[in-house]
Coordinates of C-alpha atoms in Angstrom, one line a residue:
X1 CA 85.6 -132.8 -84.4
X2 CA 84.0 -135.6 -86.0
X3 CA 80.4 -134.6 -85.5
X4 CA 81.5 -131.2 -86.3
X5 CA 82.7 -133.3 -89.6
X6 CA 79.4 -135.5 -89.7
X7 CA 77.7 -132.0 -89.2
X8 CA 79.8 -130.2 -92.3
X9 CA 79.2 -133.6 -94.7
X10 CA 75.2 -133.5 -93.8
X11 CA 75.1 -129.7 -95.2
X12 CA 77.1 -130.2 -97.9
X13 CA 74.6 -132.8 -99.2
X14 CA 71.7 -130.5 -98.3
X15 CA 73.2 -127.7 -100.1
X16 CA 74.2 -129.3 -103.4
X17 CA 71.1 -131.0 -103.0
X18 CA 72.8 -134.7 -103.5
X19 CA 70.1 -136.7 -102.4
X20 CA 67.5 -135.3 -104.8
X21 CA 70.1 -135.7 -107.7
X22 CA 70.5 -139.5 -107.2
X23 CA 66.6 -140.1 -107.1
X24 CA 65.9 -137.4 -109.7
X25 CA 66.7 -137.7 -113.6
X26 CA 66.1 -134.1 -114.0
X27 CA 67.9 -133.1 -111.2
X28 CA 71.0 -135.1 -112.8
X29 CA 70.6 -133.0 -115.9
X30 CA 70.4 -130.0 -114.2
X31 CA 73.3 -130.7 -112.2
X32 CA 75.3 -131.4 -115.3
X33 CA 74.5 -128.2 -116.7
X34 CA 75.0 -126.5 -113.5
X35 CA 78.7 -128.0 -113.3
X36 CA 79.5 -127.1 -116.7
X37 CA 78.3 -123.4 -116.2
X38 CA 80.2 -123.0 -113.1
X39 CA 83.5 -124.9 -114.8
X40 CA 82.9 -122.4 -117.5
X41 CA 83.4 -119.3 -115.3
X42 CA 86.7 -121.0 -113.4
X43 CA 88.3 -121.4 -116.9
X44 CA 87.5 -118.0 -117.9
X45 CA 89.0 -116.6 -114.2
X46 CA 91.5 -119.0 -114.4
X47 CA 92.4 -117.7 -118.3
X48 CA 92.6 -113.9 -116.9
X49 CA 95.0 -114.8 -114.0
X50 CA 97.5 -116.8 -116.0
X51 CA 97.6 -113.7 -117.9
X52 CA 97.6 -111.1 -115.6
X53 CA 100.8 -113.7 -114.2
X54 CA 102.2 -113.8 -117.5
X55 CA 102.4 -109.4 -117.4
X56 CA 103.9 -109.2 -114.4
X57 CA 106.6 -112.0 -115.6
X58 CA 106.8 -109.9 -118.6
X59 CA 108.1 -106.2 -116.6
X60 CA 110.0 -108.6 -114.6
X61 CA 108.4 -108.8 -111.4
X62 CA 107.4 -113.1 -111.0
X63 CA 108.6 -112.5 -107.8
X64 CA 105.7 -110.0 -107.0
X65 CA 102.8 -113.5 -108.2
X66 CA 102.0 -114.7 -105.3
X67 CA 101.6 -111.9 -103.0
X68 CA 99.9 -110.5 -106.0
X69 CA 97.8 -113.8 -106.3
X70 CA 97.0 -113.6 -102.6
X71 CA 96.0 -110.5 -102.4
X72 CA 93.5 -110.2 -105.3
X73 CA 92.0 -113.3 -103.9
X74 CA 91.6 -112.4 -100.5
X75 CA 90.3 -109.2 -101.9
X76 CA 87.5 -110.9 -103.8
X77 CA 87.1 -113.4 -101.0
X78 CA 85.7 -110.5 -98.5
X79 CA 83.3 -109.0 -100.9
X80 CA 81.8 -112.6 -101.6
X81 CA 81.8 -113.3 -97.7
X82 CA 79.7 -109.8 -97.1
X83 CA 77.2 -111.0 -99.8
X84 CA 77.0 -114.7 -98.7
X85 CA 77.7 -114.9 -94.7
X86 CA 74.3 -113.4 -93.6
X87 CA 72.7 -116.5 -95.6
X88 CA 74.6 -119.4 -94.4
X89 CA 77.0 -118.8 -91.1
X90 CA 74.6 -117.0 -89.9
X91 CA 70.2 -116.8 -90.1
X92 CA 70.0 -119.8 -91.6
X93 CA 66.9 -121.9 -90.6
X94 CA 68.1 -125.0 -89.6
X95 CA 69.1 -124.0 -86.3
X96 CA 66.2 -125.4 -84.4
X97 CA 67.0 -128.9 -85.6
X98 CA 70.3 -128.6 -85.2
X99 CA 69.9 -127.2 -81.4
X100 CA 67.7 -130.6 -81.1
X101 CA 70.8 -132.8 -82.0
X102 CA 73.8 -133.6 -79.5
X103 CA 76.6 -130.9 -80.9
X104 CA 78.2 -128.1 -79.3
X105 CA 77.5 -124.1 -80.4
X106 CA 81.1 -124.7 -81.5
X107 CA 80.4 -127.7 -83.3
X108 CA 77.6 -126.4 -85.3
X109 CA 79.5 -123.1 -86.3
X110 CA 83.0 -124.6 -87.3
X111 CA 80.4 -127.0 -89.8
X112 CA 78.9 -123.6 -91.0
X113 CA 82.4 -122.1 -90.9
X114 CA 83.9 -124.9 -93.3
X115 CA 80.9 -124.6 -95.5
X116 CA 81.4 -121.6 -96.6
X117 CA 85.4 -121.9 -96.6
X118 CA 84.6 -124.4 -99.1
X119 CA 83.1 -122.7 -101.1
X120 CA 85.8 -119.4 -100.8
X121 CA 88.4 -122.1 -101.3
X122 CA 87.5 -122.3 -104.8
X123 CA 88.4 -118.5 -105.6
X124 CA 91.5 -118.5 -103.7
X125 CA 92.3 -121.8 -105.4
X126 CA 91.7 -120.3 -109.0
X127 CA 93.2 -117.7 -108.5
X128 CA 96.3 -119.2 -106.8
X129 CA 96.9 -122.4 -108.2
X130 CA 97.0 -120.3 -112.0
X131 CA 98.9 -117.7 -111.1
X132 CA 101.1 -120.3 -109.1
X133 CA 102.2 -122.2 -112.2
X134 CA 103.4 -119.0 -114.1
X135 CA 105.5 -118.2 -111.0
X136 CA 106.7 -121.8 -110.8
X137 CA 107.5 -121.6 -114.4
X138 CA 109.5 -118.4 -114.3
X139 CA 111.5 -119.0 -111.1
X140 CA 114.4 -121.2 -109.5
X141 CA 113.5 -124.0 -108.4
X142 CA 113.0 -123.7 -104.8
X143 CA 110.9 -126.8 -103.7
X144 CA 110.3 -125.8 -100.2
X145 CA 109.1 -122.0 -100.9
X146 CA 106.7 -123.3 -103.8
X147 CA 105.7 -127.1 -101.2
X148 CA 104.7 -123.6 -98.3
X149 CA 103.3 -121.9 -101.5
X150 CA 100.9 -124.5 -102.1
X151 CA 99.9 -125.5 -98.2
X152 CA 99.3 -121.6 -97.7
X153 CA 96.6 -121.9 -100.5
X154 CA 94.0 -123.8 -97.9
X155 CA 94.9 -120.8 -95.5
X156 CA 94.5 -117.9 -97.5
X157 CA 90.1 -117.8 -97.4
X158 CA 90.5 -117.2 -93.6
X159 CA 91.1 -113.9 -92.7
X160 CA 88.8 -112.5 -94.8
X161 CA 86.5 -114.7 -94.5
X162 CA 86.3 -114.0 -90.6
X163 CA 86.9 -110.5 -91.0
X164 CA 83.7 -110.1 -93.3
X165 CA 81.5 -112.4 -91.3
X166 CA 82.0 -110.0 -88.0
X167 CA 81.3 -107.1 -91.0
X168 CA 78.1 -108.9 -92.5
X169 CA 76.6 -109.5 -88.9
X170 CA 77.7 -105.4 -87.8
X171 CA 75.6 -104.5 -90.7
X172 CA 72.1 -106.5 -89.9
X173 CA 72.8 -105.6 -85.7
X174 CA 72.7 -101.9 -86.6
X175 CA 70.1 -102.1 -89.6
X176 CA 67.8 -104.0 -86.9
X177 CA 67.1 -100.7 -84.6
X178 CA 65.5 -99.1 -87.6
X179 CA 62.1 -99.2 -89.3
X180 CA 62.9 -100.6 -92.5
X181 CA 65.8 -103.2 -91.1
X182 CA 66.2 -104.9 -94.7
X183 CA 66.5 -101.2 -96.5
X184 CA 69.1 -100.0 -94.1
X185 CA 71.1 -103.9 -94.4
X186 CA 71.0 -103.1 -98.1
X187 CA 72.6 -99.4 -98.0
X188 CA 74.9 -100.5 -95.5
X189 CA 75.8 -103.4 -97.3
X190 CA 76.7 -101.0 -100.5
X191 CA 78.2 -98.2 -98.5
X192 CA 80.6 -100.9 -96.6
X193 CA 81.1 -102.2 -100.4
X194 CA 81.5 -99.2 -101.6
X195 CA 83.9 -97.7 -98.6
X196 CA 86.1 -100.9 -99.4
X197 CA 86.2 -100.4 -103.4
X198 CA 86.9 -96.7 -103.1
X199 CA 89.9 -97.7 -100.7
X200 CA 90.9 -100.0 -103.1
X201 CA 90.9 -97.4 -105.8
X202 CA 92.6 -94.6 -103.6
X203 CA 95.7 -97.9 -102.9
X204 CA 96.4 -98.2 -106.3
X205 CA 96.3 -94.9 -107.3
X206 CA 98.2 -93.5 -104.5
X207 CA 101.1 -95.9 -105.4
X208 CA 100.8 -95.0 -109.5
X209 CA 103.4 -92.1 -109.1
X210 CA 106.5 -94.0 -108.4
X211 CA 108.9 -94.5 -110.8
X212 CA 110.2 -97.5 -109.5
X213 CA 107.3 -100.6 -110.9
X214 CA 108.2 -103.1 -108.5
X215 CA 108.4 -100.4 -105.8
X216 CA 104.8 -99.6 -106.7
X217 CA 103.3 -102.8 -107.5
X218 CA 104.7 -104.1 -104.1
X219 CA 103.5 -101.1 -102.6
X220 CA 99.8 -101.5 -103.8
X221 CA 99.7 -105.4 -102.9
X222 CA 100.8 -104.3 -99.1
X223 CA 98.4 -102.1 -99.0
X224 CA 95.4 -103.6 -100.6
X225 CA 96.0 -106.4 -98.2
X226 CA 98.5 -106.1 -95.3
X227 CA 99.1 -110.0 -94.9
X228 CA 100.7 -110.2 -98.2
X229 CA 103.2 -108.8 -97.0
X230 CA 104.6 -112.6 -96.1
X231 CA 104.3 -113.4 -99.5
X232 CA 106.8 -110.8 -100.7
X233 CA 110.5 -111.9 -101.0
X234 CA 112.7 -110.7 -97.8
X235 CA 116.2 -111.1 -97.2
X236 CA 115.9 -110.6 -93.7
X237 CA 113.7 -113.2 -92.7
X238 CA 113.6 -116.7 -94.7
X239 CA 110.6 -117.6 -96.7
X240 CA 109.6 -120.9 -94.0
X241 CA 109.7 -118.4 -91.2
X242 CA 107.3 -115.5 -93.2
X243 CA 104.6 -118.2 -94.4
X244 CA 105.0 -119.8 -91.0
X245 CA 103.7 -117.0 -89.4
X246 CA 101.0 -116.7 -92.2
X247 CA 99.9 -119.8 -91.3
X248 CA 99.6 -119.1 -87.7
X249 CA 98.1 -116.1 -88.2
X250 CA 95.3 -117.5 -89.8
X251 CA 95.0 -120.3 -87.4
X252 CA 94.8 -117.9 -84.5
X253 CA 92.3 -116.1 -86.2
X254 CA 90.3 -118.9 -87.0
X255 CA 90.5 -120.3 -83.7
X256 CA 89.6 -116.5 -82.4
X257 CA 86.5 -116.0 -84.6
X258 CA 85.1 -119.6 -83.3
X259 CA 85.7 -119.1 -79.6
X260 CA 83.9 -115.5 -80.1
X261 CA 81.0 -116.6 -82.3
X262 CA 80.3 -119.9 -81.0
X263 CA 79.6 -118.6 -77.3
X264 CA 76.8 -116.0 -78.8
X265 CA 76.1 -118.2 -81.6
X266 CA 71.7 -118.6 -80.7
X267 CA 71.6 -114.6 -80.3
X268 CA 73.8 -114.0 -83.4
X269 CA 71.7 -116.1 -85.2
X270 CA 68.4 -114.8 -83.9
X271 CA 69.6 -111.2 -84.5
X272 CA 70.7 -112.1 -88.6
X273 CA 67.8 -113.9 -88.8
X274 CA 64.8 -111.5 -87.0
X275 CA 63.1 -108.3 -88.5
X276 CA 63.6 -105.0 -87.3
X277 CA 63.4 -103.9 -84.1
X278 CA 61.5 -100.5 -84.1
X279 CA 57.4 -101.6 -84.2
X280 CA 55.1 -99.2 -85.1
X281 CA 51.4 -99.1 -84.1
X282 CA 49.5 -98.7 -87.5
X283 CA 46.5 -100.4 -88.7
X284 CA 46.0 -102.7 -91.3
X285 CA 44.4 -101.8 -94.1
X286 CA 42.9 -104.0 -96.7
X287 CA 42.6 -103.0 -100.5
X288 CA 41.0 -104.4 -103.1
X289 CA 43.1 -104.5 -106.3
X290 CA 43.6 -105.9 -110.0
X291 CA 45.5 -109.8 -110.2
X292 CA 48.3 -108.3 -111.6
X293 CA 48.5 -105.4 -109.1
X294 CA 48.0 -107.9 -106.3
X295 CA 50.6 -109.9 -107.4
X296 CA 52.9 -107.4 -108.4
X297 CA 52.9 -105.7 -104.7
X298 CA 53.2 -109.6 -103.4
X299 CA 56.2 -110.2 -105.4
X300 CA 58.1 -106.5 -105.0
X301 CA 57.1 -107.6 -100.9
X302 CA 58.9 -110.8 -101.5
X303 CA 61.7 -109.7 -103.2
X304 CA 62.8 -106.6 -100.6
X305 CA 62.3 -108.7 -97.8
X306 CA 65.1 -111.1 -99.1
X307 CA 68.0 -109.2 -97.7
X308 CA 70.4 -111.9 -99.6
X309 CA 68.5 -111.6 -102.9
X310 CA 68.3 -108.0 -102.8
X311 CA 72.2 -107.9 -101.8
X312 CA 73.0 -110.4 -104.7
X313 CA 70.6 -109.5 -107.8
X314 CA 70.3 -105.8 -107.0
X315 CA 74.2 -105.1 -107.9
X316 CA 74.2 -104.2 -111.3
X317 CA 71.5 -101.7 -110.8
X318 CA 72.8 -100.5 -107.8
X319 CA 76.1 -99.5 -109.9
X320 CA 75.1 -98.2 -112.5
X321 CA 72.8 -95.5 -111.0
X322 CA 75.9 -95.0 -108.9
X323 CA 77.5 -94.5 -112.1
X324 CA 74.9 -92.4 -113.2
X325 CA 75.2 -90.1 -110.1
X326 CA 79.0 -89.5 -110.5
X327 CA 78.4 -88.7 -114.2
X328 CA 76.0 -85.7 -113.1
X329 CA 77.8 -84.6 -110.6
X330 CA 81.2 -85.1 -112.0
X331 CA 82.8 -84.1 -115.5
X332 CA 83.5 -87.2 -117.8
X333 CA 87.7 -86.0 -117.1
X334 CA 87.2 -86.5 -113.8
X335 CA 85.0 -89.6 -113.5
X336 CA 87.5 -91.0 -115.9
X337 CA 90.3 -90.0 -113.6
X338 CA 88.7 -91.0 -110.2
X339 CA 88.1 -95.0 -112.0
X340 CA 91.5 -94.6 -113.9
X341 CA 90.1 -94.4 -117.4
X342 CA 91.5 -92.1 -120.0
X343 CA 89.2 -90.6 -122.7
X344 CA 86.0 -91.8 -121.7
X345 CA 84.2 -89.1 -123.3
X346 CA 84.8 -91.0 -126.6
X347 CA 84.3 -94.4 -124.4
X348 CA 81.1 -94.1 -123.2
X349 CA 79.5 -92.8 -126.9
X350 CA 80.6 -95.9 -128.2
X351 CA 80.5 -98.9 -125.8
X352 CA 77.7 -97.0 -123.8
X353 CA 75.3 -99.4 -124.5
X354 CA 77.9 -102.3 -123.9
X355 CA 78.1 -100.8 -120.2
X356 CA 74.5 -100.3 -119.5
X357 CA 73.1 -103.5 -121.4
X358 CA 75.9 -105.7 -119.6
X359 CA 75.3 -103.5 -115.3
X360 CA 71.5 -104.7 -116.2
X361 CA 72.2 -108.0 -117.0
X362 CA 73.8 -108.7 -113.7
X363 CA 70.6 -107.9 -112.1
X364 CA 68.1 -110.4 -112.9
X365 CA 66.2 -112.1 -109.7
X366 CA 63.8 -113.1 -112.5
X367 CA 66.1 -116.1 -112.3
X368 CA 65.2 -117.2 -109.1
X369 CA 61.7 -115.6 -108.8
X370 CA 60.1 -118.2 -108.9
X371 CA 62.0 -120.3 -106.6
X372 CA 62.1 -117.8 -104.1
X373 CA 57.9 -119.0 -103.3
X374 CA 60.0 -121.8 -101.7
X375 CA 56.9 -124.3 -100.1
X376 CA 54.1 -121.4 -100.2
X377 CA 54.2 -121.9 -104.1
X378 CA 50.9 -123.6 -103.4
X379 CA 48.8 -120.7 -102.3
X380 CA 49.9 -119.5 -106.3
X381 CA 49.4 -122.4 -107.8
X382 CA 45.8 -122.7 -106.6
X383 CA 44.6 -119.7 -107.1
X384 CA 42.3 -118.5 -110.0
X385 CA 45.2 -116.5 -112.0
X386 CA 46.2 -117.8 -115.2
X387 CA 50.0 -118.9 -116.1
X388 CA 50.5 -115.4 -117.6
X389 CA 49.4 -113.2 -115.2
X390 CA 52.1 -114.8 -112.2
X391 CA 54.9 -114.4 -115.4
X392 CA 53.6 -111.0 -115.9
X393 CA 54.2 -109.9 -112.4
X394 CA 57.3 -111.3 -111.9
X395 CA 58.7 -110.1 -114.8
X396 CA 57.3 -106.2 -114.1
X397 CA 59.4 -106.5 -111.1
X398 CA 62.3 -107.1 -112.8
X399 CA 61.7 -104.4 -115.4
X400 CA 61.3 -102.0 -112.6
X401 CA 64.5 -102.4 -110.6
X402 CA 65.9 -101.9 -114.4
X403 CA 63.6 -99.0 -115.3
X404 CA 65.1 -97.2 -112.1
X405 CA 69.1 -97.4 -113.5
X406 CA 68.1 -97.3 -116.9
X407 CA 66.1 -93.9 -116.7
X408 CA 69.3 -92.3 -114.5
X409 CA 72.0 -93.7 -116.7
X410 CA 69.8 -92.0 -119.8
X411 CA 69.7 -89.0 -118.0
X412 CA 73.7 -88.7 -117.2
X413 CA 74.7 -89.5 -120.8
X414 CA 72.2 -87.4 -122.7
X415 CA 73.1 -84.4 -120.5
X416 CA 76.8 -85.1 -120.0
X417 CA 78.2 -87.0 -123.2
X418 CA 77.5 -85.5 -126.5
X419 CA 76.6 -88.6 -129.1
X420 CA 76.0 -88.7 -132.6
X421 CA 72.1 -89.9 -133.8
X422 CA 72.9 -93.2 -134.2
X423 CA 74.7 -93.9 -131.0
X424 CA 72.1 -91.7 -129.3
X425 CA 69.6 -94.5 -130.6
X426 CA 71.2 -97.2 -130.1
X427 CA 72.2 -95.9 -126.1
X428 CA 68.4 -95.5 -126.3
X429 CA 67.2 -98.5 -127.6
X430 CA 69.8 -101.7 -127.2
X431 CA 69.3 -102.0 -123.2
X432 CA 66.0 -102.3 -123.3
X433 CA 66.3 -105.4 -125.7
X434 CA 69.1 -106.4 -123.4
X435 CA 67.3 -105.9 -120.6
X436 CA 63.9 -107.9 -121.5
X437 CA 66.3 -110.9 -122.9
X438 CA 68.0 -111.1 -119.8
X439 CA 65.0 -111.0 -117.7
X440 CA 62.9 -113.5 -119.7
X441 CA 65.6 -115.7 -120.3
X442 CA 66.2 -116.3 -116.4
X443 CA 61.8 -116.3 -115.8
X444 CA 62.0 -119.2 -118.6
X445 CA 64.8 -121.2 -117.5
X446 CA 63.7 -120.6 -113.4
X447 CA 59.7 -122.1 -114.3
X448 CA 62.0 -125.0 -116.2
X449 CA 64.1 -125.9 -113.6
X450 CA 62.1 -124.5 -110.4
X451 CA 63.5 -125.5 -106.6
X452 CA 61.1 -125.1 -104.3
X453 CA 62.5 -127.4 -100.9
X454 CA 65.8 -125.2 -100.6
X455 CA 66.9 -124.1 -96.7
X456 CA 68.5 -121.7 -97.8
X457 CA 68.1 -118.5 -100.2
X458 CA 71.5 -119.0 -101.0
X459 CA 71.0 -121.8 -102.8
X460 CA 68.5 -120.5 -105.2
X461 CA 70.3 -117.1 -105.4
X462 CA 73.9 -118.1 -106.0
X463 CA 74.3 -121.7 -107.3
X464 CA 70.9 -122.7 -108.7
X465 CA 71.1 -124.0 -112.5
X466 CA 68.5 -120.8 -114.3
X467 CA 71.0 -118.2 -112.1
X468 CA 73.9 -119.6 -113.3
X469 CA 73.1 -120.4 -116.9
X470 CA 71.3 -117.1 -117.7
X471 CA 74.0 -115.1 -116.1
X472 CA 76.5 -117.0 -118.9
X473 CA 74.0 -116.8 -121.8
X474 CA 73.9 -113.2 -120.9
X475 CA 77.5 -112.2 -120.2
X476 CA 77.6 -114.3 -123.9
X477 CA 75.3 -112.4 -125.4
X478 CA 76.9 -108.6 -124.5
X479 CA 80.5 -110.3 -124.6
X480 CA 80.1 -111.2 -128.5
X481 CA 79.8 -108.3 -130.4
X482 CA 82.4 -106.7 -128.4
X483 CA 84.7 -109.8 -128.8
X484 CA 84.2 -109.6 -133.1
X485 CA 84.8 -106.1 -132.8
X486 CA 88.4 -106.5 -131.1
X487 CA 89.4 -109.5 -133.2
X488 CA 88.0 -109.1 -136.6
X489 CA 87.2 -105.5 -136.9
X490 CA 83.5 -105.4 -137.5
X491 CA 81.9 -102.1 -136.8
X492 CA 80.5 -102.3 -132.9
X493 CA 77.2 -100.4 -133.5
X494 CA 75.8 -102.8 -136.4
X495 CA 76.8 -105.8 -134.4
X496 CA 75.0 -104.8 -131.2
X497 CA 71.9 -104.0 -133.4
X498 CA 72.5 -106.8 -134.8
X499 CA 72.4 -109.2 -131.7
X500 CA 69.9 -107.3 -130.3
X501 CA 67.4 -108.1 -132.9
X502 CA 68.8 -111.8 -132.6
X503 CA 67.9 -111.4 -128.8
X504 CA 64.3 -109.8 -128.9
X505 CA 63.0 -112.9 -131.3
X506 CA 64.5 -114.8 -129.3
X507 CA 62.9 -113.2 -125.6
X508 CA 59.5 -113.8 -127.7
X509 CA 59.5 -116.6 -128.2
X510 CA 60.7 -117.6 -124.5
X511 CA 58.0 -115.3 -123.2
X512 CA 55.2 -117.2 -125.6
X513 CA 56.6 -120.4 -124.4
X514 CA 56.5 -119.8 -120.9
X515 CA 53.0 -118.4 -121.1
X516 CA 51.4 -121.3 -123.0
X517 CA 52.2 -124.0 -120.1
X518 CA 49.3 -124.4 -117.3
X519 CA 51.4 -125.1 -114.6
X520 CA 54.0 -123.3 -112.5

């Protein structure tokens, strides 16, 4: 165990980059920045939960918190696990050195393992620990439930966490007998995704008839997540003996998932981390082509082959041209039924370009674009191509994976949602300056604060300092003039314009910015 702990500490540091920090002043900076981005979202998360505690304390139901709490976090735990397992517990690229050091295939996985619970930990801890002291507050004191309460916290990532892993690695086994390997990962990916949300959906809709709240609430926690069960007050059993067998349940599982993976560990690594297996006999062709084309193919190759970029920056587009599917095929009554939303035919006119401006936002790999050269950045940098042109064709990427949801979410609400001429315009028109913040924003910040030594695409595509701080910039920026128009009653419409114009000066004179410098 302690070279499995020597093995966890050494990855840590080469995750977080700690080494670089304390012989970089730059890196410090960006670290600082990074940290108060990420401390930014945990308040935020931590805000909604006390709240979401504080309703259920309000209908009376504190006792319902932390099976509530559990669940939700468990919930959110799996999806994050299916985005981020195929990236570090399993086709990462140190295995080769780590194969060359003295450590067991158990050894090396429980490091990996513990990794990533650490960084699940945090969810379950925010959502937990704040919806923890609202139940505390609101209950009799009980100091052995609430002492089990707060040991079952560093228990709770587990199941999921194993449960998705086996789910993530399913995916790439069966993707891997097909042409395309990455493409089929990805539709997988989104079909398991989507499978799991719809369930979700179906739970707490299913459960909405009964009269009785608790009765329903209880009912939808169970089934949204069978474990929480435990977490639910039960006469017939007392509450040492339910989060006892919690405890152990997650232990066993733990122990399970280790024994499995860590006798097929090289092979489940090798198969996570190979192409597909289907080859084709087809000859090469070369084609002579423009810079920008050139790069543009290069960079739309780079970007598709990264299953966990595609998987992570891809979702916002991804949903909303799901969105925009359902629209066509559905009614607006019943697309408003099926995602529990009443009146969304005067919804969507309104905050329309709210929706669509905020699903593009979440897709910017512009952020990480650069980064993602890792150490062939070289063969860029020396070639004849200005500064611009690279920007150009990163950027046109970008815009494309946008162009594709924007066009379909156009379609569906000019044919299905009848709008007014002003919020047809501005529908029409406030994405797109959305859209090209967003994307130059992350380009900018990325050739400021590039990483080019990562091990992992994880790094650069989850926790990097351009992802983080042009996702909060962004959520900023489409969070504002909704914000005003809830608390102080400004009109939306003349607020979005408003920012939007704000927004485009501002992407101009990132883009100018960016283009002026000589060097990548």
């Amino acid at each position: 165990m302690s070279r499995a702990y020597l093995l966890l500490r050494t990855q840590i540091m080469n995750y977080l980059a700690l080494n670089e920090i304390k012989q970089s002043g730059t890196k410090k900076k960006t670290m600082v920045i990074t940290a108060v981005g990420v401390i930014t979202f945990v308040l935020l998360f931590c805000i909604y939960n006390w709240l979401t505690a504080l309703a259920l304390v309000q209908l009376g139901k504190q006792d319902l918190i932390p099976a509530y709490m559990v669940s939700i976090a468990s919930f959110a735990i799996f999806i994050l696990t299916v985005l981020r397992s195929n990236g570090i517990l399993f086709g990462s690229r140190d295995l080769d050195m780590l194969l060359a050091l003295p450590v067991k295939f158990s050894e090396i996985i429980t490091s990996k393992f513990l990794l990533m619970y650490l960084l699940h930990f945090v969810v379950a801890f925010v959502f937990m620990a704040s919806g923890g002291i609202v139940w505390m507050m609101h209950t009799p004191l009980d100091m052995l439930q609430m002492v089990l309460y707060v040991i079952s916290i560093f228990f709770v990532p587990i199941i999921p966490m194993c449960i998705a892993s086996l789910l993530g690695l399913c995916i790439v086994y069966i993707a891997s007998y097909f042409k395309n390997s990455n493409l089929f990962s990805l539709i997988f990916s989104f079909v398991a995704l989507g499978v799991v949300g719809y369930g979700a959906v179906f739970i707490l809709q299913s459960e909405a008839g009964i009269a009785n709240v608790g009765a329903m609430l209880a009912g939808q926690i169970t089934k949204l997540y069978p474990p929480a069960i435990l977490f639910l007050d039960d006469a017939r059993f007392h509450v040492s003996i339910r989060l006892g067998i919690f405890i152990a349940l997650s232990t066993a599982v733990f122990y399970l998932f280790i024994h499995f993976v860590s006798m097929r560990y090289s092979a489940l690594n090798d198969l996570a981390s190979t192409s597909s297996k289907y080859r084709a006999k087809q000859k090469n062709v070369i084609k002579q082509r423009s810079p920008f084309v050139a790069l543009y193919h290069k960079d739309f190759s780079l970007f598709f082959s990264s299953y966990t970029a595609v998987l992570n920056a891809g979702l916002g587009v991804i949903l909303l041209s799901l969105f925009s599917i359902f629209l066509v095929l559905l009614s607006p009554e019943q697309l408003g039924k099926f995602i529990g939303m009443d009146h969304i035919h005067r919804f969507l006119p309104t905050y329309g370009p709210v929706l669509i401006s905020a699903m593009l936002s979440l897709s910017c790999p512009a952020a990480f674009f650069i980064s993602l050269e890792g150490k062939h950045i070289w063969i860029v940098q020396s070639s004849p191509i200005s500064t611009k042109e690279i920007l150009n064709s990163k950027l046109a990427v970008n815009l494309t994976l946008h162009a594709v949801a924007y066009c379909l979410v156009i379609i569906a609400m000019m044919t299905r949602i009848q709008m007014n001429t002003l919020q047809t315009v501005s529908t029409l028109l406030i994405p797109i300056a959305y859209s090209l913040f967003s994307v130059i924003l992350g380009l900018f910040l990325n050739k400021k604060h590039p990483n080019f030594t990562w091990d992992n695409e994880m790094i650069i595509v989850k926790q990097s300092l351009p992802v983080i701080a042009s996702s909060l910039i962004s959520m900023v920026a489409v969070a504002l003039p909704v914000l005003l128009h809830w608390f102080v009653s400004f009109p939306l419409l003349p607020l979005l314009w408003g920012v939007a114009i704000v927004i485009t000066i501002a992407s101009t004179f990132m883009y100018q910015t960016a283009c002026r410098s000589a060097v990548i």
